[in-house]
Coordinates of C-alpha atoms and ligand atoms in Angstrom, one line a residue:
M11 CA -99.7 5.5 66.0
F12 CA -96.7 3.3 66.5
D13 CA -94.4 3.3 69.5
N14 CA -91.3 2.4 67.5
W15 CA -89.5 3.5 64.3
E16 CA -89.5 0.1 62.6
E17 CA -93.2 -0.2 62.5
L18 CA -93.8 3.4 61.6
E19 CA -91.3 3.2 58.7
K20 CA -92.8 -0.1 57.5
S21 CA -96.3 1.4 57.6
I22 CA -95.4 4.1 55.2
E23 CA -93.4 1.9 52.7
S24 CA -96.2 1.4 50.2
C25 CA -98.4 4.4 51.2
N26 CA -101.0 5.2 48.6
K27 CA -103.2 7.4 50.7
C28 CA -103.0 10.3 48.3
K29 CA -102.2 11.0 44.6
L30 CA -98.6 12.0 45.3
N31 CA -97.7 8.3 45.4
K32 CA -98.1 8.1 41.6
G33 CA -95.2 10.5 40.8
R34 CA -92.7 9.6 43.5
T35 CA -89.4 7.9 43.1
N36 CA -88.8 7.6 46.8
I37 CA -90.7 8.3 50.0
V38 CA -88.7 11.0 51.8
F39 CA -89.4 10.0 55.4
G40 CA -87.0 12.0 57.5
V41 CA -83.3 12.1 58.5
G42 CA -81.1 12.8 61.5
N43 CA -81.0 12.0 65.2
K44 CA -84.1 10.2 66.2
N45 CA -83.5 11.4 69.8
A46 CA -82.9 15.0 68.8
D47 CA -83.8 17.9 71.0
I48 CA -84.5 20.0 67.9
M49 CA -86.6 19.1 64.9
F50 CA -87.0 20.9 61.6
I51 CA -90.1 20.6 59.6
G52 CA -90.2 21.6 55.9
E53 CA -92.9 21.4 53.2
G54 CA -92.2 18.5 51.0
P55 CA -89.5 16.9 48.9
G56 CA -88.3 18.5 45.7
A57 CA -86.7 16.7 42.7
D58 CA -83.3 16.0 44.4
E59 CA -85.0 14.8 47.6
D60 CA -87.3 12.5 45.6
K61 CA -84.3 11.1 43.8
E62 CA -82.3 10.5 47.0
G63 CA -85.0 9.8 49.5
I64 CA -83.5 12.3 51.9
P65 CA -84.9 15.7 53.0
F66 CA -83.2 19.0 52.1
V67 CA -80.4 17.7 49.9
G68 CA -81.1 20.1 47.0
K69 CA -80.2 23.8 46.6
A70 CA -82.4 25.0 49.5
G71 CA -81.0 22.2 51.7
Q72 CA -77.5 23.1 50.8
L73 CA -78.1 26.7 51.7
M74 CA -79.6 25.6 55.1
D75 CA -76.5 23.4 55.7
K76 CA -74.3 26.4 55.1
A77 CA -76.2 28.4 57.7
F78 CA -76.1 25.4 60.1
I79 CA -72.3 25.3 59.7
G80 CA -71.9 29.1 60.2
I81 CA -74.0 29.1 63.4
G82 CA -72.7 25.8 64.9
I83 CA -75.7 23.5 64.3
N84 CA -74.7 20.0 63.5
R85 CA -77.1 18.6 60.9
D86 CA -76.5 15.1 62.3
N87 CA -77.7 16.1 65.8
V88 CA -81.2 17.4 64.7
Y89 CA -84.1 15.6 63.0
I90 CA -85.4 16.9 59.7
A91 CA -88.8 15.9 58.2
N92 CA -91.5 17.4 55.9
I93 CA -95.2 18.0 56.0
V94 CA -95.6 15.6 53.0
K95 CA -93.3 12.7 52.3
C96 CA -93.8 12.5 48.5
R97 CA -92.9 15.1 46.0
P98 CA -95.7 17.3 44.8
P99 CA -95.6 17.8 41.0
Q100 CA -93.6 20.9 39.9
N101 CA -92.8 21.5 43.6
R102 CA -96.3 23.0 44.1
V103 CA -97.6 23.5 47.6
P104 CA -99.2 20.3 48.9
E105 CA -103.0 20.2 48.7
K106 CA -105.2 19.7 51.7
D107 CA -106.1 16.1 51.0
E108 CA -102.4 15.3 50.5
V109 CA -101.5 16.9 53.9
A110 CA -104.4 15.2 55.6
G111 CA -103.2 11.8 54.3
C112 CA -99.6 12.4 55.5
L113 CA -99.8 14.4 58.7
N114 CA -100.2 11.4 61.0
Y115 CA -96.8 10.1 59.9
L116 CA -95.3 13.4 61.0
R117 CA -97.3 13.4 64.2
N118 CA -95.9 10.0 65.0
Q119 CA -92.4 11.1 64.2
V120 CA -92.8 14.1 66.6
I121 CA -94.0 11.7 69.3
L122 CA -91.0 9.4 68.8
V123 CA -88.4 12.1 68.5
N124 CA -89.9 14.0 71.4
P125 CA -88.1 17.3 70.6
K126 CA -88.0 20.3 72.9
I127 CA -88.0 22.7 70.0
I128 CA -89.6 22.5 66.5
V129 CA -88.5 24.8 63.8
L130 CA -91.2 25.4 61.2
L131 CA -89.7 26.1 57.9
G132 CA -92.0 28.3 55.9
S133 CA -95.7 28.9 55.6
T134 CA -96.8 25.4 54.7
A135 CA -95.2 24.0 57.9
L136 CA -96.5 26.8 60.0
K137 CA -100.1 26.6 58.8
N138 CA -100.4 22.9 58.9
I139 CA -98.9 22.5 62.4
M140 CA -100.2 25.7 64.1
G141 CA -103.3 26.5 62.1
D142 CA -104.4 28.2 58.8
E143 CA -104.8 31.6 60.5
H144 CA -101.0 31.8 61.1
S145 CA -98.8 34.0 58.9
I146 CA -95.1 33.4 58.4
T147 CA -94.5 37.0 57.5
K148 CA -95.9 38.1 60.8
E149 CA -94.7 35.3 63.0
R150 CA -91.2 34.3 61.9
G151 CA -88.7 34.6 64.6
I152 CA -91.3 34.5 67.4
L153 CA -91.0 31.6 69.7
T154 CA -94.2 30.1 71.1
E155 CA -94.9 27.1 73.4
K156 CA -97.6 24.5 73.2
K157 CA -97.8 21.3 75.3
D158 CA -94.2 21.6 76.4
I159 CA -92.8 22.0 72.9
K160 CA -91.4 25.3 71.7
Y161 CA -92.1 26.3 68.1
L162 CA -90.0 28.7 66.1
P163 CA -91.3 29.6 62.6
T164 CA -88.8 30.9 60.1
W165 CA -88.4 31.4 56.4
H166 CA -88.3 28.3 54.2
P167 CA -84.7 28.1 52.9
A168 CA -86.1 28.1 49.3
A169 CA -87.5 31.6 50.0
L170 CA -84.0 32.8 50.6
L171 CA -83.0 31.6 47.1
R172 CA -85.8 33.8 45.7
D173 CA -85.2 36.8 48.0
E174 CA -81.7 37.4 49.4
S175 CA -83.0 39.9 51.9
K176 CA -84.6 37.1 53.9
K177 CA -81.2 35.5 54.6
I178 CA -80.5 38.0 57.4
E179 CA -83.7 37.1 59.2
F180 CA -83.2 33.4 58.6
W181 CA -79.8 33.8 60.2
Q182 CA -81.2 35.8 63.1
D183 CA -83.8 33.1 63.7
L184 CA -81.2 30.3 63.7
K185 CA -79.0 32.4 66.1
L186 CA -82.0 32.6 68.5
L187 CA -82.4 28.9 68.2
K188 CA -78.7 28.3 69.0
N189 CA -78.8 30.7 71.9
I190 CA -81.8 28.9 73.5
A191 CA -80.2 25.5 72.8
D192 CA -76.9 26.7 74.5
E193 CA -78.8 28.1 77.4
Q194 CA -80.8 24.9 77.9
K195 CA -77.9 22.7 77.1
L196 CA -79.7 21.0 74.2
L197 CA -78.1 18.8 71.7
I198 CA -77.6 21.0 68.6
Ligands
LIG226 N1 -88.1 21.7 50.5 C1 -88.7 21.1 51.5 O1 -89.7 21.7 52.1 N2 -88.3 19.9 51.9 C2 -87.3 19.3 51.4 O2 -87.0 18.2 51.9 C3 -86.6 19.9 50.3 C4 -87.0 21.1 49.9

């Protein structure tokens, strides 16, 4: 674990801990306010993110940005990262060994950002952070707390592109986030 961003970012530069390093154009480390109160965790980069080296810049990210604007969340005020930092082929779910190789980078990011709330975007984020027994269908929208950090699971924005009906629930979950942030005067 590193106690500063420079060393952490340097340590990942030539990462070859798993097979995803072979197909990547860029490592997609994370973006946003490194002192954010609120952190979002997704699954892994898609084609657009791999090309640009920035999380959530493709269609799913653009949809999330629209929801942010509608609700009053400033993307620059939050920190956004993924479970894996390199693109899985055909955007498949990252495999266990890939997650195992990458998760310490994310843990280190969480320690450095020190967020008050972590939003878990989709099943991969939920299961890899909270445990395999968790279910996004059952637990989305339900806030829990562990070691002084609140966790809010919600749909992954890509799921909204496949199923429009999830948009309302995603919106409700972000509204809940905004209400808590306003109440607690968090940066959002
Ligand atoms: N999906 C993710 O989980 N993360 C991204 O950065 C982009 C799409």
